[in-house]
Structures are given as C-alpha cells and as structure tokens.
mmCIF file of C-alpha atoms and ligand atoms in Angstrom:
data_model
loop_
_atom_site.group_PDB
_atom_site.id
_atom_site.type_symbol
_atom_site.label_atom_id
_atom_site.label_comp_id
_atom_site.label_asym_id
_atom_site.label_seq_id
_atom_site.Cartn_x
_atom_site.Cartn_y
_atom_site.Cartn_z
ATOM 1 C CA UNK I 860 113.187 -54.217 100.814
ATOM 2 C CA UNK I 861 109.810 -54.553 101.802
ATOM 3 C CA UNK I 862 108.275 -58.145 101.810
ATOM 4 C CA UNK I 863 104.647 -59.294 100.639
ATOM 5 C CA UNK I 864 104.808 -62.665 100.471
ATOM 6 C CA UNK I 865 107.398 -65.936 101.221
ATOM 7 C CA UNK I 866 107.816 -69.665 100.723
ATOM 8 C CA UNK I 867 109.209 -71.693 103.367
ATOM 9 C CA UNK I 868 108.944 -75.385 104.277
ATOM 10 C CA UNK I 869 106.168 -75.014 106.445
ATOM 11 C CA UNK I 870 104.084 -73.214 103.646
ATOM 12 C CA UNK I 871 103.516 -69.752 102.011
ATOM 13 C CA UNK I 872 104.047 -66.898 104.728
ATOM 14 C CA UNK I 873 101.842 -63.532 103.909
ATOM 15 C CA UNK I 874 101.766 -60.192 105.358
ATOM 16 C CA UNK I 875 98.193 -59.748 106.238
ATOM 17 C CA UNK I 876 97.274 -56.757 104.093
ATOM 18 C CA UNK I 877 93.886 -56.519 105.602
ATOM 19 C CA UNK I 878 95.434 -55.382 108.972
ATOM 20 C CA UNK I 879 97.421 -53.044 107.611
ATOM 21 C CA UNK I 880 98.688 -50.263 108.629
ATOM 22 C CA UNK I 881 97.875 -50.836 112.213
ATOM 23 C CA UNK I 882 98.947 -54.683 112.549
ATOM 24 C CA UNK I 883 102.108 -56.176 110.685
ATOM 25 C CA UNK I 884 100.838 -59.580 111.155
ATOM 26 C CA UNK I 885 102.455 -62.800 108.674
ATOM 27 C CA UNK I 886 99.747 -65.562 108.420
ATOM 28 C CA UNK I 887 101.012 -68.907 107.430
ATOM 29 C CA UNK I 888 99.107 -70.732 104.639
ATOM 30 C CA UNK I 889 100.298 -74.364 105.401
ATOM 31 C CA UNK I 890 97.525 -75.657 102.635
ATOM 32 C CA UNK I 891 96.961 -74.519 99.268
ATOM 33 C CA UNK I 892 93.251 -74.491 99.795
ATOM 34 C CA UNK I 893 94.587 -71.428 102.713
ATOM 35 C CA UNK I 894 96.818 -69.648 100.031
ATOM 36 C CA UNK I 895 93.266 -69.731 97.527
ATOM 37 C CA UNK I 896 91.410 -68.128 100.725
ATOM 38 C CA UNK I 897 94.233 -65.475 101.489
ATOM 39 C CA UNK I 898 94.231 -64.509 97.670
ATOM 40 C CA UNK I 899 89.612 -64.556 97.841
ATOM 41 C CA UNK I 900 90.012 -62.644 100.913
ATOM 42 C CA UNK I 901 92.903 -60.364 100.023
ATOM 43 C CA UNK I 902 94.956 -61.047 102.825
ATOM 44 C CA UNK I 903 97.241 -60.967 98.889
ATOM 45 C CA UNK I 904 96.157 -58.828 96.375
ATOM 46 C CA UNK I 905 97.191 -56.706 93.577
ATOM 47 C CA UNK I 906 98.075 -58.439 90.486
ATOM 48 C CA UNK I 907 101.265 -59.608 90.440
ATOM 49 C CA UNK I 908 101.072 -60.500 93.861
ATOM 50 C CA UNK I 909 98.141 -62.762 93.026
ATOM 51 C CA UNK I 910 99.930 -64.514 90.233
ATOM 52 C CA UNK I 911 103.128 -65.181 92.687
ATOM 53 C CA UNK I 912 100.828 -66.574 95.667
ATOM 54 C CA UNK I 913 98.996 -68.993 93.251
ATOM 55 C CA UNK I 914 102.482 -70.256 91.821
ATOM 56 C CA UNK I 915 103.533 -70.845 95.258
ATOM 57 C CA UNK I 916 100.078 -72.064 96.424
ATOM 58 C CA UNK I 917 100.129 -75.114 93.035
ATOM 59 C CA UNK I 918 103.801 -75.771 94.181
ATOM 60 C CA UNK I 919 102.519 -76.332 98.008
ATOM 61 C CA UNK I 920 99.610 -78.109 97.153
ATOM 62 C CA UNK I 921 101.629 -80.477 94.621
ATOM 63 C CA UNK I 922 104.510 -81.191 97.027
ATOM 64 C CA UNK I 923 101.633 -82.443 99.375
ATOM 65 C CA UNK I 924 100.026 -84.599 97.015
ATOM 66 C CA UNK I 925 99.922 -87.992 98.577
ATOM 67 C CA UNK I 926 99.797 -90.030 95.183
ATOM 68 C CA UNK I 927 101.750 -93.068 93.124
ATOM 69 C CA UNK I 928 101.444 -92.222 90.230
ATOM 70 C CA UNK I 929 101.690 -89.607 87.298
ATOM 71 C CA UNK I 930 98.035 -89.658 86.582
ATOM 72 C CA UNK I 931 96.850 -89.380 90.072
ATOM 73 C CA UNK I 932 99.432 -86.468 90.756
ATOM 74 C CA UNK I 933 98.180 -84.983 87.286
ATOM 75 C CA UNK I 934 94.286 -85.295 88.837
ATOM 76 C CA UNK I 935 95.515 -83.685 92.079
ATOM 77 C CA UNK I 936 97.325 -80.650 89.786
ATOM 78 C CA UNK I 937 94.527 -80.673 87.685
ATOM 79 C CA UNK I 938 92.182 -79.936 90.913
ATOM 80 C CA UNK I 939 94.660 -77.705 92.930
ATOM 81 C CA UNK I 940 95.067 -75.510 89.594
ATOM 82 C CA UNK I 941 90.847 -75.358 89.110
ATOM 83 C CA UNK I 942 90.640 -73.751 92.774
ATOM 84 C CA UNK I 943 93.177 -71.098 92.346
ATOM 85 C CA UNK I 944 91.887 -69.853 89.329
ATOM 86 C CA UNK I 945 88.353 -69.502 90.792
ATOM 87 C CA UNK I 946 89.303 -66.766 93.308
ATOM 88 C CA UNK I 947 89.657 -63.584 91.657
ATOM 89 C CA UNK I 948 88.563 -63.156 88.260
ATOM 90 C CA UNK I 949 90.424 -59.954 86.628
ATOM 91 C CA UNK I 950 94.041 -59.839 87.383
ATOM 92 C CA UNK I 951 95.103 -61.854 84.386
ATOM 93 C CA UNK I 952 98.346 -62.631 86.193
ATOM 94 C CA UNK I 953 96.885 -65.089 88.225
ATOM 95 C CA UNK I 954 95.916 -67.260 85.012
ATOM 96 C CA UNK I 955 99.413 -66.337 83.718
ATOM 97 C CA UNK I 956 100.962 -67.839 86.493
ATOM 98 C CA UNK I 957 98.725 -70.843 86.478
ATOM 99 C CA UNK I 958 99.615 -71.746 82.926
ATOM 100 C CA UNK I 959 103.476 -70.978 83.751
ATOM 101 C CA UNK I 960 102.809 -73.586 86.330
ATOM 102 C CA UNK I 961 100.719 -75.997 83.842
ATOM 103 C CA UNK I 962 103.732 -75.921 81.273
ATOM 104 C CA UNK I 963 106.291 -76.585 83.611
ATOM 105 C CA UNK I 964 104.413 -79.661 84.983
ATOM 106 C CA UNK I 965 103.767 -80.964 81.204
ATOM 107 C CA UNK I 966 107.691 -80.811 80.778
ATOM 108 C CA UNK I 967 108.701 -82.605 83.522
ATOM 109 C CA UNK I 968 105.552 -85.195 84.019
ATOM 110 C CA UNK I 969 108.223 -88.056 82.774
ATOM 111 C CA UNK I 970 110.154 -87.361 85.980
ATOM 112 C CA UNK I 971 109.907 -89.416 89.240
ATOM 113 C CA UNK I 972 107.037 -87.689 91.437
ATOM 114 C CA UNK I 973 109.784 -86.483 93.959
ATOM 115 C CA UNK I 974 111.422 -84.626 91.146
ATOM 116 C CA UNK I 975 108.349 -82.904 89.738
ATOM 117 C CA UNK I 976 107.422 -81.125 93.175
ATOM 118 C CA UNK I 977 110.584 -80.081 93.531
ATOM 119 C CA UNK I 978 110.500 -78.348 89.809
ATOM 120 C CA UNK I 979 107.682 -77.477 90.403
ATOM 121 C CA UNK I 980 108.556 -75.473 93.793
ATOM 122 C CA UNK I 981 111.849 -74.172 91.554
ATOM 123 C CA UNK I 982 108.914 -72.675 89.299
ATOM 124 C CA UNK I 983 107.280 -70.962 91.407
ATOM 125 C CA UNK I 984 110.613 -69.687 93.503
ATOM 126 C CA UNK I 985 111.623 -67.986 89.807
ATOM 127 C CA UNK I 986 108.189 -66.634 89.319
ATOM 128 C CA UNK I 987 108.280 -65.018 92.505
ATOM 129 C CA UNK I 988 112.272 -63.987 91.773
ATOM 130 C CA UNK I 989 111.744 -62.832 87.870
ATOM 131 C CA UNK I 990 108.967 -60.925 89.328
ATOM 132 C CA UNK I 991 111.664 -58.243 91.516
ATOM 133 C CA UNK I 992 113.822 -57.828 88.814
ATOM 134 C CA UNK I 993 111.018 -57.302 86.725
ATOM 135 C CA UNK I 994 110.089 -54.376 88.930
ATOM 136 C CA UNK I 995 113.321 -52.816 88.904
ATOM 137 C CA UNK I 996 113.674 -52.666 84.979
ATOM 138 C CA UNK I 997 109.998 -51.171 84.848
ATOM 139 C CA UNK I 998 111.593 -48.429 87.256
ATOM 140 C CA UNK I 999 114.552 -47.933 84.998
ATOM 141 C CA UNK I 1000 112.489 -47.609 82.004
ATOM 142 C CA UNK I 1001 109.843 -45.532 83.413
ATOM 143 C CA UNK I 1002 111.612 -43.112 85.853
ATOM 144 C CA UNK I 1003 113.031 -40.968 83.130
ATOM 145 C CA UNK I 1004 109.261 -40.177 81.880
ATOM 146 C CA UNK I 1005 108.099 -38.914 85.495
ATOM 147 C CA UNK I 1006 108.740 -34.852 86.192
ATOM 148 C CA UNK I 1007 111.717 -33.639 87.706
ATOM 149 C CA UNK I 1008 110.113 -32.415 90.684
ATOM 150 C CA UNK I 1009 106.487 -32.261 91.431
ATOM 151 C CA UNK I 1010 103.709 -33.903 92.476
ATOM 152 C CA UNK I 1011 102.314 -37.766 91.441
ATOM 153 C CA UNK I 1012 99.173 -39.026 91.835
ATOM 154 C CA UNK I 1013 98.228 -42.702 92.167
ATOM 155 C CA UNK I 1014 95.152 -44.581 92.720
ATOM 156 C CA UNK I 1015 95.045 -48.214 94.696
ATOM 157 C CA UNK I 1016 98.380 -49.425 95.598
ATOM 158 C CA UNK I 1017 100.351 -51.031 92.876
ATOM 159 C CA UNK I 1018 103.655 -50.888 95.402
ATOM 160 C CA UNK I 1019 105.593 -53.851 97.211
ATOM 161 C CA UNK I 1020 102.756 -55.213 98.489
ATOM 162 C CA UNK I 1021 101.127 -55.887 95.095
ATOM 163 C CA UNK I 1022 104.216 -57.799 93.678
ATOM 164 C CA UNK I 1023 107.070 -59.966 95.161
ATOM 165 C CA UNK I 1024 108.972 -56.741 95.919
ATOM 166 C CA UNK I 1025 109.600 -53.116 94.578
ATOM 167 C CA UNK I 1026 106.223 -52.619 93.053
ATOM 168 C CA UNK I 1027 105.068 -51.589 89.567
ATOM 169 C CA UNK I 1028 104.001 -47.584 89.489
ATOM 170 C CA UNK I 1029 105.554 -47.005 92.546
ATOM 171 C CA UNK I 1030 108.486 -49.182 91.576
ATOM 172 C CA UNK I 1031 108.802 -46.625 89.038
ATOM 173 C CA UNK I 1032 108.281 -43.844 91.725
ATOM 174 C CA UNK I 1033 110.928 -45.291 93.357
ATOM 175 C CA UNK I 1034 112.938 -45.240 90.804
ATOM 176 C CA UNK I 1035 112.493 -41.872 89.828
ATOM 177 C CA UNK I 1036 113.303 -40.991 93.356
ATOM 178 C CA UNK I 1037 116.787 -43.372 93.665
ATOM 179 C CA UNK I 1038 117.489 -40.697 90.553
ATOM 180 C CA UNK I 1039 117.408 -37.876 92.444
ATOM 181 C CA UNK I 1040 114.069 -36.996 91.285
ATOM 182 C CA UNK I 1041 111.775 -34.314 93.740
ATOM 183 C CA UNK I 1042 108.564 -36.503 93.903
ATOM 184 C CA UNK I 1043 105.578 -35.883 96.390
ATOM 185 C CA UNK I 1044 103.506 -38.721 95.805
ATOM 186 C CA UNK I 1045 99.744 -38.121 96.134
ATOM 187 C CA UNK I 1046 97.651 -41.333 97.016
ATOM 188 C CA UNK I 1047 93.888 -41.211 96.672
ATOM 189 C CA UNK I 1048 92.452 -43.249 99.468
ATOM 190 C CA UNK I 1049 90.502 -45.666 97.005
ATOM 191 C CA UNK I 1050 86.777 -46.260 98.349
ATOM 192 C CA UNK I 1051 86.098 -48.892 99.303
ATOM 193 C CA UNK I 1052 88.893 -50.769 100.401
ATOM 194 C CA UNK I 1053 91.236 -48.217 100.937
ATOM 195 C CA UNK I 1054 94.225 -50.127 99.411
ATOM 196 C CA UNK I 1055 95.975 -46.281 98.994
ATOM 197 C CA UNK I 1056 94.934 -45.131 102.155
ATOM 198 C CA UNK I 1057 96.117 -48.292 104.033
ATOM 199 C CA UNK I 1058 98.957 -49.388 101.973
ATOM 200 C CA UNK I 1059 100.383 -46.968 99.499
ATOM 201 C CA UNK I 1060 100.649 -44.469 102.370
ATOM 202 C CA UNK I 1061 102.029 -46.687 104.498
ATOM 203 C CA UNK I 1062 104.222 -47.933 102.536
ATOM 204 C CA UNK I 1063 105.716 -45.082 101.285
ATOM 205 C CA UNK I 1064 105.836 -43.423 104.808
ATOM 206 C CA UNK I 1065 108.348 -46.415 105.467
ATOM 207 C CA UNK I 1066 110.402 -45.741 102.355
ATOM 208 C CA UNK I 1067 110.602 -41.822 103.287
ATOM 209 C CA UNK I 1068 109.055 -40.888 99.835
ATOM 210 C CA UNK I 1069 106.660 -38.014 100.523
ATOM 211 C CA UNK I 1070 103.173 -38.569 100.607
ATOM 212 C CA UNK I 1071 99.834 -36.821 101.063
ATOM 213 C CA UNK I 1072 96.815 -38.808 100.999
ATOM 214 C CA UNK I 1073 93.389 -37.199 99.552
ATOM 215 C CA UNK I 1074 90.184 -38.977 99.514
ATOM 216 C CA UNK I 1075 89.378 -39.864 96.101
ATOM 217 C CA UNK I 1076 86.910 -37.315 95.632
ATOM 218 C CA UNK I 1077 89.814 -34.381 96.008
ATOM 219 C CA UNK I 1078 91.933 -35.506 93.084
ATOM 220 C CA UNK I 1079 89.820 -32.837 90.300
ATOM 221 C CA UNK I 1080 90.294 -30.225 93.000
ATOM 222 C CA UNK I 1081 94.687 -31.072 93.867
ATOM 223 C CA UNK I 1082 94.563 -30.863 89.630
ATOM 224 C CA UNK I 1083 93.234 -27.971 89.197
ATOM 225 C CA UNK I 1084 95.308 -26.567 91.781
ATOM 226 C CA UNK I 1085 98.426 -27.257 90.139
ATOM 227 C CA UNK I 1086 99.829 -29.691 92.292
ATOM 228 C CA UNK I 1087 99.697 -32.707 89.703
ATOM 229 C CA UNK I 1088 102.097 -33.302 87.142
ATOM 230 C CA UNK I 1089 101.490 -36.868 86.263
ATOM 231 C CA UNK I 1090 99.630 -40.191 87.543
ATOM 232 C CA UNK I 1091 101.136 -43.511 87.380
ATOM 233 C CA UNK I 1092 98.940 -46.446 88.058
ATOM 234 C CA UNK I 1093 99.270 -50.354 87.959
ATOM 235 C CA UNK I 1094 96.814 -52.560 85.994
ATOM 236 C CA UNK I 1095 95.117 -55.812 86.774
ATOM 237 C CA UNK I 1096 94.620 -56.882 83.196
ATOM 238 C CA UNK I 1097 95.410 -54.740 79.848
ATOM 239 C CA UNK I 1098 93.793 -55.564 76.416
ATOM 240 C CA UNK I 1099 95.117 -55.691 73.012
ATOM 241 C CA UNK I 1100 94.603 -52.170 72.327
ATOM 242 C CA UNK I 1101 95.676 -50.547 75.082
ATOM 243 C CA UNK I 1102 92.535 -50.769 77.207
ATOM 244 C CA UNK I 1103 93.587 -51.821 81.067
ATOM 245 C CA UNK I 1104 91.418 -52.745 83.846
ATOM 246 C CA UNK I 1105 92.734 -51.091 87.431
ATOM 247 C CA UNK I 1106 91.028 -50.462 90.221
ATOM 248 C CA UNK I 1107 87.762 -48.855 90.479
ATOM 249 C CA UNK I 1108 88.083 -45.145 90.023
ATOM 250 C CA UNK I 1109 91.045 -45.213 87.970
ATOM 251 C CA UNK I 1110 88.893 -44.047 84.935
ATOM 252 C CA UNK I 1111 87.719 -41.199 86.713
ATOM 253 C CA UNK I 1112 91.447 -39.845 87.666
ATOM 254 C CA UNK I 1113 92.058 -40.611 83.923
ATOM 255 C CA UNK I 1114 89.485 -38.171 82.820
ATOM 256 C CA UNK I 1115 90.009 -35.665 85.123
ATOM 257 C CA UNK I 1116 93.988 -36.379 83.777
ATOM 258 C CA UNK I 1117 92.679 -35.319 80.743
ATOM 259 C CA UNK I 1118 90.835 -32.248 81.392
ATOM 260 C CA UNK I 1119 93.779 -30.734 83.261
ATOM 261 C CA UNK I 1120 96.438 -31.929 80.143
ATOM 262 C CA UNK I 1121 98.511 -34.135 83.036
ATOM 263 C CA UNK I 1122 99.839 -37.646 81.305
ATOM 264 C CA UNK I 1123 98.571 -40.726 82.772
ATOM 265 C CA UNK I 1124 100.855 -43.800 82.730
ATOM 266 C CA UNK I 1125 100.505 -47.197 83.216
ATOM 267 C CA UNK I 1126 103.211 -49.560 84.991
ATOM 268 C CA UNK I 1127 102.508 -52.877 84.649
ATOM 269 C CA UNK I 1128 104.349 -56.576 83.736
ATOM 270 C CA UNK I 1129 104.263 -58.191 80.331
ATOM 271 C CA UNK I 1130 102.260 -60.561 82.138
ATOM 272 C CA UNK I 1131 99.213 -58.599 82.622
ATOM 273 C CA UNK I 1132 99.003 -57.641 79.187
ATOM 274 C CA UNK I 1133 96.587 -59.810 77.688
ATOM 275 C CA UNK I 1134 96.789 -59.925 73.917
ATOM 276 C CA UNK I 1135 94.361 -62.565 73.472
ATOM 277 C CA UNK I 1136 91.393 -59.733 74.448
ATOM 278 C CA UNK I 1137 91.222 -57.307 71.779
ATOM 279 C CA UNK I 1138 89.585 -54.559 73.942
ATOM 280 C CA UNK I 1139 88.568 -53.051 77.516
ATOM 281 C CA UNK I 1140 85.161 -54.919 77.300
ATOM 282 C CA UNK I 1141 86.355 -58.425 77.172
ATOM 283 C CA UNK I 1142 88.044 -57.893 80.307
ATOM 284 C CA UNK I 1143 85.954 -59.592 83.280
ATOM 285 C CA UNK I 1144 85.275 -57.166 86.217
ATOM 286 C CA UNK I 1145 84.979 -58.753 89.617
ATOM 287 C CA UNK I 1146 81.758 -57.653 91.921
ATOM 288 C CA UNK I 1147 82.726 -57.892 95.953
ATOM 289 C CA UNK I 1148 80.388 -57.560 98.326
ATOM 290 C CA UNK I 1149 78.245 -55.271 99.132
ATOM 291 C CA UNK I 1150 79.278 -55.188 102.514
ATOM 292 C CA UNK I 1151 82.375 -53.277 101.250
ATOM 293 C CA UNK I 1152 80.802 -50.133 100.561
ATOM 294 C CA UNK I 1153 77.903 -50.290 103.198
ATOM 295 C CA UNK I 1154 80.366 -50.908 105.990
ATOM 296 C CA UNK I 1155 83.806 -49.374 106.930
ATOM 297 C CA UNK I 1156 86.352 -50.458 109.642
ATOM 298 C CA UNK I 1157 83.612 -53.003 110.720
ATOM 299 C CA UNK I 1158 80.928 -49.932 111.282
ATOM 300 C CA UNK I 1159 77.492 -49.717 109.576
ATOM 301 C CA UNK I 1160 77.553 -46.865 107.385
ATOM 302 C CA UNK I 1161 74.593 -47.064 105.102
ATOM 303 C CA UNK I 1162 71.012 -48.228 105.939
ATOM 304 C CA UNK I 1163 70.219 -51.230 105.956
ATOM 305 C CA UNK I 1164 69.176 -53.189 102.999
ATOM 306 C CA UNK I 1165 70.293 -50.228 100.771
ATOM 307 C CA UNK I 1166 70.652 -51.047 97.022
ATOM 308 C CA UNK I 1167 74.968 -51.522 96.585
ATOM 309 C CA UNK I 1168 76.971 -51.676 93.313
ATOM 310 C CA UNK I 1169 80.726 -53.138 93.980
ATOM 311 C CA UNK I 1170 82.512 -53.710 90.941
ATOM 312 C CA UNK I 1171 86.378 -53.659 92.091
ATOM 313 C CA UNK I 1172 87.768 -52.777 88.912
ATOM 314 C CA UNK I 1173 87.199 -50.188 85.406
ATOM 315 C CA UNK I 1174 88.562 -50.078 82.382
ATOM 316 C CA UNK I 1175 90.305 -47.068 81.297
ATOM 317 C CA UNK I 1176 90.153 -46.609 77.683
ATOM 318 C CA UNK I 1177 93.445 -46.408 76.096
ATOM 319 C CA UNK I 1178 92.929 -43.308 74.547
ATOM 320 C CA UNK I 1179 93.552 -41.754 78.407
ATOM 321 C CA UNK I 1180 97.038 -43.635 78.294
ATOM 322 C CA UNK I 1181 99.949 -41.651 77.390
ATOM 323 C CA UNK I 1182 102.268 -44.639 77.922
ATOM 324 C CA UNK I 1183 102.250 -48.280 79.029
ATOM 325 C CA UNK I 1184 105.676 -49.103 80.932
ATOM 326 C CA UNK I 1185 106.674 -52.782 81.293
ATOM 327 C CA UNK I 1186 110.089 -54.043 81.583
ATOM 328 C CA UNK I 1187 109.881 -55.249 78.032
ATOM 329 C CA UNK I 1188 109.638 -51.066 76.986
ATOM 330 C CA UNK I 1189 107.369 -48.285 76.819
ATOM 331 C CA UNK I 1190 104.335 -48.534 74.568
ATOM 332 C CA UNK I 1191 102.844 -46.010 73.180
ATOM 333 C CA UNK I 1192 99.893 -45.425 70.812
ATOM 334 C CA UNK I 1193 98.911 -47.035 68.797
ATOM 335 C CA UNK I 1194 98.740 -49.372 71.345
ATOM 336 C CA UNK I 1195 97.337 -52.593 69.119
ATOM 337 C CA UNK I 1196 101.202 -52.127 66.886
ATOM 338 C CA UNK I 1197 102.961 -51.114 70.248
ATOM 339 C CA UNK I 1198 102.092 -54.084 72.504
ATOM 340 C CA UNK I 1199 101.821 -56.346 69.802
ATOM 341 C CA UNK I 1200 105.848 -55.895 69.193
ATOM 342 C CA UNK I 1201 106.903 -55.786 72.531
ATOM 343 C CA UNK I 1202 105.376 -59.270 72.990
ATOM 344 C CA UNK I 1203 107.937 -59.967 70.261
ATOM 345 C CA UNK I 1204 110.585 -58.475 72.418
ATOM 346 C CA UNK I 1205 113.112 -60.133 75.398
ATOM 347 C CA UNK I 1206 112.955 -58.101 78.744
ATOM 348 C CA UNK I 1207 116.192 -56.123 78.725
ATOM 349 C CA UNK I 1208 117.079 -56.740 82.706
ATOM 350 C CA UNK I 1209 118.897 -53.900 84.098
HETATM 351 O O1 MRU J 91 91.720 -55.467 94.446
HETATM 352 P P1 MRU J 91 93.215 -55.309 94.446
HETATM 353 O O2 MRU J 91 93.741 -54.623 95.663
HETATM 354 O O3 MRU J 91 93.905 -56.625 94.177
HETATM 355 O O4 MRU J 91 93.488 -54.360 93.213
HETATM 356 C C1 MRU J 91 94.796 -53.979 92.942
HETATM 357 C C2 MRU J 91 94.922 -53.009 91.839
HETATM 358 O O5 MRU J 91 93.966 -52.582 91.235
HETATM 359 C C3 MRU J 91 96.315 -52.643 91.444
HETATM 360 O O6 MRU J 91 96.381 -51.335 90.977
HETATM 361 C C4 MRU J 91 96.788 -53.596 90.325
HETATM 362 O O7 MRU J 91 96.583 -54.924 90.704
HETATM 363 C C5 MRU J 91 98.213 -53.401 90.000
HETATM 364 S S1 MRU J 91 99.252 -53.920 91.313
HETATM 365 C C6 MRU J 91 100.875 -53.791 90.839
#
C-alpha cells in the first residue's frame, strides 16, 4: 500500500507531495514546529492526512518536552496544540485530531510524565491506524453505489496521499475496482495546485486503475459526451446539513453533475463531518497565495501585480449531493436527519 506519512523515533517521515510526481522524496520532521510547516506548506495535505500529521506532530513535540512537572508539560501541550491548529484553517480533521489529542492528555495527566508521552504517541499511532481501516469500510460501503463499468470523475486528490493509507473517494474507487468493477477514472487537473494532475494521476497510474486526466475546464465537455457516469469526491469539512467544503472547483463539477443527471458522491470520515456548523457558510475557507495562480512550476504566468483571488476551497450545497459515504454508512437526504443519526451510530469495520 501506498504510504503518506510515518512515525519513527527520529520524528514524523513525509512523502514530499510538493515534488510529486517527478521526485519521491521523504522529508524528516524531527520537530513539531517542522511537522506544523510541512502541513502550512503542504508537503501533507488533504484532510485526513492533516489531522494524522498533527496527532503525530503533538505526540513528537510532547515526548520532547523538557519539563518536571504536570503543569509545565500541560503549558508546553497547551503551546504545541495552539501552533498546529493555526496552519490550515478548513479541514476540520485537523481540529478533530487536536481535541482527540487534548482528551487523551486530560485522561492520563495523573500519570508520571514518561507515561503520558508515551500515551500520548499510542494516540496518535491509533489515529493514524483507525484512519486505514476507516478507508477500507468507506470502500466497502461505497463501492456498490459506483457503475458497473464506466467512467468516474474526481476533482483534487482525496487518495492515499490525503489519508494514512487507501484514501477516501478513491478508496472507494478502489474498492469498486478490487470488486471487479470496469472503472476509468477521470481526474481533473485542479488549478492551481494541481493536486489531481500531480497526485491522483500518479497515484492511480501506480495502482494500474485507468486514468485520463482533463484540465478542469473539459469536465462539461467529457459529460456531455457521455463518458461520465458518476463523480466521487473527498471533503475537507461537511456541515450539519449536508453542505461540504472540497477543493476549489468542486461546486462547479457539481453543477455541471447536475445538468447532465450524473450523481455526485461524497467520501469522507465521520471526522470531517462537523455537526456543530449548521450550514456551508459557517465553514471557514482558506485564501493561499496569490502566487499560486500567477505562477506555475516556478514560471511567471500572469503580469505582474495582477489582481489574484485564491480561495482553496467551495462549498457545494448539499442539494448537489446524492450521497455522503463514511464508514459509519451512507447518508442521504435529508442530510440534517441523516448525519445527525449516523453520529449516533458505531463504525461497522469490515
Ligand atoms: O488543499 P488540499 O490539497 O489539502 O485539499 C485537499 C482536498 O480538497 C481533498 O479533496 C479533501 O481534503 C479530501 S482528502 C481525502
């Protein structure tokens, strides 16, 4: 299986997804302060991916917490926890983690200080492990709603490289295709950072799960051609009713979805699903720099000084959403009753 992300004694190893697909480069992140920059910088990105790094980042920066006693370790946690939630604001699985990590330390803040890094470093070993199995029952429950044979479009990547392992939508993908299914994926680039065209190709190039990638601008036309029969996306945060926040231009495919009668699904953890925000507009969207869009592959593309909008994410209203698939179930709408009762729910592992 494909690997994102590790912890090892020395600190928390990542596969540089910025250099991808032309370098496979791991960078060690022997600080936590260095696991916050990879996660700014998106050497590790994609939401669950982001809540796994800052689990393993707290762990790192706890077990190197040079203190004596419980409230000096609990100022240290208190700081080390501030910094990793002030790198990316929209993938609600990084505050998910964070808290996971803030409840764990509350229950065993009695314990000698040795004992409390190391439960702490258990923590974030079984966030990163709950998050692969999560994967694989999202692909058992989703596979059996994606066609028999035909084409799939997705938009970002929402695959290995965005979790601990497996992926989300194209965990389901995969899935789909370990059930014999005839899928040809079709990943839109994704202006401007070209997470599809980078990673989801690549990644599914390495899996031998056929791909074409379009720019993002060809999606209406491959619809209208025929050669879409569903999209599956992930989701960096999803609101109460259904709303979910995924990369910028996700909206877009969802209308043009829409137009053409082709579902659009959702594949995301119970984690990003963020009943406390009732709808799409509560959701915070992160703007990256300009430089992002003005600039590609290091080259000047735009004149200088030009006027730039870079917000990295949209909301998607839930009314697009056929289907929200988490390893908890499938929701459908209405989303507020749906969501609401799996959060009630166990995961059923498969
Ligand atoms: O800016 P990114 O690359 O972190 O954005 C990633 C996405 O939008 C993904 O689709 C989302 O996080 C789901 S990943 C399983």
């Amino acid at each position: 299986m494909l690997e994102t992300l590790k912890w090892t004694d020395s600190g928390v190893l990542f596969i540089d997804q910025t250099k991808l697909p032309t370098e496979e480069i791991w960078v060690t992140c022997s600080k936590y302060e260095d696991v916050a920059d990879a996660i700014r910088t998106m050497i590790v990105r994609g939401a669950p991916a982001i809540g796994v790094a800052a689990a393993m980042g707290i762990a790192l920066g706890a077990r190197d917490l040079d203190v004596t006693c419980i409230s000096e370790f609990r100022n240290g946690f208190g700081q080390i926890c501030r910094l990793m939630g002030e790198t990316r604001p929209t993938a609600v699985n990084l505050f998910w983690a964070i808290r996971r990590m803030q409840r764990r330390f509350e229950e065993v803040s009695g314990r000698p200080i040795p004992l409390i890094k190391q439960a702490l470093i258990d923590e974030a070993l079984n966030i990163y492990a709950e998050d692969i199995a999560t994967n694989r029952t999202m692909g058992a429950n989703g596979a059996p709603l994606m066609p028999e044979a035909g084409g799939v479009l997705t938009h970002c990547n929402a695959g290995a490289l965005a979790t601990a392992g497996y992926g989300t939508a194209l965990g389901v993908i995969r899935a789909a295709v370990e059930a014999g299914k005839k899928i040809h994926v079709y990943a839109d680039e994704t202006r401007p950072f070209l997470q599809g065209a980078r990673l989801t190709a690549w990644e599914l190039m390495k899996d031998n799960i056929p791909v074409t990638l379009i720019s993002d601008n060809m999606a209406g036309a491959m619809m209208a051609q025929g050669k879409i029969q569903a999209v599956i996306v992930g989701a960096d945060r999803i609101a109460a009713n259904g709303d979910t926040a995924n990369k910028i231009g996700t909206y877009s495919v969802a209308i043009l979805a829409r137009e053409h009668g082709i579902p659009v699904y959702i594949a995301a953890p119970f984690s990003t699903v963020d009943l406390d925000t009732p709808d799409g507009s509560g959701i915070p969207i992160e703007q990256r720099a300009a430089t992002e869009v003005t600039h590609l592959g290091g080259k000047q593309i735009a004149p200088t000084g030009v006027l730039v909008e870079n917000p990295s994410f949209d909301v998607t209203p839930a009314r697009y959403i056929r289907a929200i698939i988490t390893e908890r179930g499938v929701a459908t709408a209405p989303f507020n009753e749906s969501l609401r009762k799996l959060g009630q729910t166990k995961a059923a592992t498969v």
